[in-house]
Amino acid sequence: MNPLTTAAVDVRRTSTHFDAIGGEPAVTRIVDAFYRHMDTRPDASDIRAMHAPDLAPVKTVLVRYLCEWLGGPKRYSDERGQPRLRMRHAAFPIGAAERDAWLSCMRAALDETGIAPALRDELMHAFLRIADWMRNTGT
């Protein structure tokens, strides 16, 4: 077997989505774009209303969560413990409209920040599973 081919395969196996998108600076750009879309899209007004006027604290939490979820540093878990997303969001009514608005904002953020289409689609598939699982109302 060609050692160069083997090395290339090993590198791909150890690469994470976190690395593929450009690390924490890219995650921060995605989160900034996500909340910018949430602030401006009429279909996101209900989920925006679930947040405090100052988004800085929630942006920090989402950056840390996404960094870890994408395979980067585990600062979210170190600081906050297990994600327990459903428990943390239980106070907010999340139905199909809220799920769809969240997903629309995230897709727009991924598009705006130039995430490669194949990776964007893979991430959106995973986000859909999580967002659908977060639903806690019948609507």
PDB file of N, CA, C and O in Angstrom, residues 22 37-38 41-42 50-51 54 76-77 106 115 120 124-125 130 137-138:
ATOM      1  N   GLY A  22     -13.469  25.609   9.823  1.00  0.00           N
ATOM      2  CA  GLY A  22     -12.521  26.678  10.143  1.00  0.00           C
ATOM      3  C   GLY A  22     -12.407  27.001  11.610  1.00  0.00           C
ATOM      4  O   GLY A  22     -11.955  28.094  11.975  1.00  0.00           O
ATOM      5  N   HIS A  37     -30.046  36.813  11.539  1.00  0.00           N
ATOM      6  CA  HIS A  37     -31.235  36.366  10.813  1.00  0.00           C
ATOM      7  C   HIS A  37     -32.434  36.273  11.755  1.00  0.00           C
ATOM      8  O   HIS A  37     -33.552  36.646  11.376  1.00  0.00           O
ATOM      9  N   MET A  38     -32.209  35.795  12.961  1.00  0.00           N
ATOM     10  CA  MET A  38     -33.303  35.698  13.922  1.00  0.00           C
ATOM     11  C   MET A  38     -33.871  37.093  14.231  1.00  0.00           C
ATOM     12  O   MET A  38     -35.068  37.258  14.420  1.00  0.00           O
ATOM     13  N   ARG A  41     -35.729  38.259  10.437  1.00  0.00           N
ATOM     14  CA  ARG A  41     -36.697  37.463   9.664  1.00  0.00           C
ATOM     15  C   ARG A  41     -38.061  37.475  10.346  1.00  0.00           C
ATOM     16  O   ARG A  41     -38.156  37.102  11.524  1.00  0.00           O
ATOM     17  N   PRO A  42     -39.103  37.860   9.635  1.00  0.00           N
ATOM     18  CA  PRO A  42     -40.445  37.852  10.238  1.00  0.00           C
ATOM     19  C   PRO A  42     -40.854  36.471  10.767  1.00  0.00           C
ATOM     20  O   PRO A  42     -41.492  36.380  11.817  1.00  0.00           O
ATOM     21  N   MET A  50     -38.294  34.731  22.537  1.00  0.00           N
ATOM     22  CA  MET A  50     -37.934  33.837  23.635  1.00  0.00           C
ATOM     23  C   MET A  50     -36.589  34.208  24.255  1.00  0.00           C
ATOM     24  O   MET A  50     -36.220  33.643  25.283  1.00  0.00           O
ATOM     25  N   HIS A  51     -35.871  35.111  23.632  1.00  0.00           N
ATOM     26  CA  HIS A  51     -34.538  35.507  24.077  1.00  0.00           C
ATOM     27  C   HIS A  51     -34.571  36.886  24.717  1.00  0.00           C
ATOM     28  O   HIS A  51     -35.424  37.711  24.393  1.00  0.00           O
ATOM     29  N   ASP A  54     -30.516  41.430  25.061  1.00  0.00           N
ATOM     30  CA  ASP A  54     -29.064  41.315  24.885  1.00  0.00           C
ATOM     31  C   ASP A  54     -28.733  39.862  24.550  1.00  0.00           C
ATOM     32  O   ASP A  54     -28.868  38.972  25.404  1.00  0.00           O
ATOM     33  N   TYR A  76     -18.093  23.812  26.529  1.00  0.00           N
ATOM     34  CA  TYR A  76     -19.504  23.836  26.930  1.00  0.00           C
ATOM     35  C   TYR A  76     -19.728  22.857  28.086  1.00  0.00           C
ATOM     36  O   TYR A  76     -20.255  23.234  29.128  1.00  0.00           O
ATOM     37  N   SER A  77     -19.347  21.611  27.895  1.00  0.00           N
ATOM     38  CA  SER A  77     -19.552  20.600  28.935  1.00  0.00           C
ATOM     39  C   SER A  77     -18.745  20.906  30.186  1.00  0.00           C
ATOM     40  O   SER A  77     -19.220  20.672  31.301  1.00  0.00           O
ATOM     41  N   MET A 106     -30.649  29.020  10.774  1.00  0.00           N
ATOM     42  CA  MET A 106     -29.363  28.322  10.751  1.00  0.00           C
ATOM     43  C   MET A 106     -28.919  28.051   9.315  1.00  0.00           C
ATOM     44  O   MET A 106     -27.748  28.232   8.982  1.00  0.00           O
ATOM     45  N   ILE A 115     -20.251  27.995   4.145  1.00  0.00           N
ATOM     46  CA  ILE A 115     -20.008  26.577   4.429  1.00  0.00           C
ATOM     47  C   ILE A 115     -20.244  25.790   3.136  1.00  0.00           C
ATOM     48  O   ILE A 115     -21.227  26.010   2.427  1.00  0.00           O
ATOM     49  N   ARG A 120     -22.756  21.704   4.601  1.00  0.00           N
ATOM     50  CA  ARG A 120     -23.977  22.393   5.040  1.00  0.00           C
ATOM     51  C   ARG A 120     -25.143  21.422   5.070  1.00  0.00           C
ATOM     52  O   ARG A 120     -25.892  21.364   6.053  1.00  0.00           O
ATOM     53  N   MET A 124     -27.214  20.396   8.309  1.00  0.00           N
ATOM     54  CA  MET A 124     -28.646  20.689   8.366  1.00  0.00           C
ATOM     55  C   MET A 124     -29.453  19.424   8.643  1.00  0.00           C
ATOM     56  O   MET A 124     -30.463  19.476   9.366  1.00  0.00           O
ATOM     57  N   HIS A 125     -29.026  18.305   8.120  1.00  0.00           N
ATOM     58  CA  HIS A 125     -29.705  17.035   8.409  1.00  0.00           C
ATOM     59  C   HIS A 125     -29.633  16.734   9.908  1.00  0.00           C
ATOM     60  O   HIS A 125     -30.628  16.352  10.531  1.00  0.00           O
ATOM     61  N   ILE A 130     -32.158  17.193  15.640  1.00  0.00           N
ATOM     62  CA  ILE A 130     -32.132  17.801  16.973  1.00  0.00           C
ATOM     63  C   ILE A 130     -33.326  18.742  17.151  1.00  0.00           C
ATOM     64  O   ILE A 130     -34.020  18.684  18.173  1.00  0.00           O
ATOM     65  N   THR A 137     -44.527  20.882  21.902  1.00  0.00           N
ATOM     66  CA  THR A 137     -45.952  21.172  21.732  1.00  0.00           C
ATOM     67  C   THR A 137     -46.448  20.382  20.528  1.00  0.00           C
ATOM     68  O   THR A 137     -45.654  19.934  19.702  1.00  0.00           O
ATOM     69  N   GLY A 138     -47.736  20.232  20.416  1.00  0.00           N
ATOM     70  CA  GLY A 138     -48.312  19.464  19.315  1.00  0.00           C
ATOM     71  C   GLY A 138     -48.414  20.239  18.025  1.00  0.00           C
ATOM     72  O   GLY A 138     -48.832  19.687  17.015  1.00  0.00           O
TER      73      GLY A 138
END
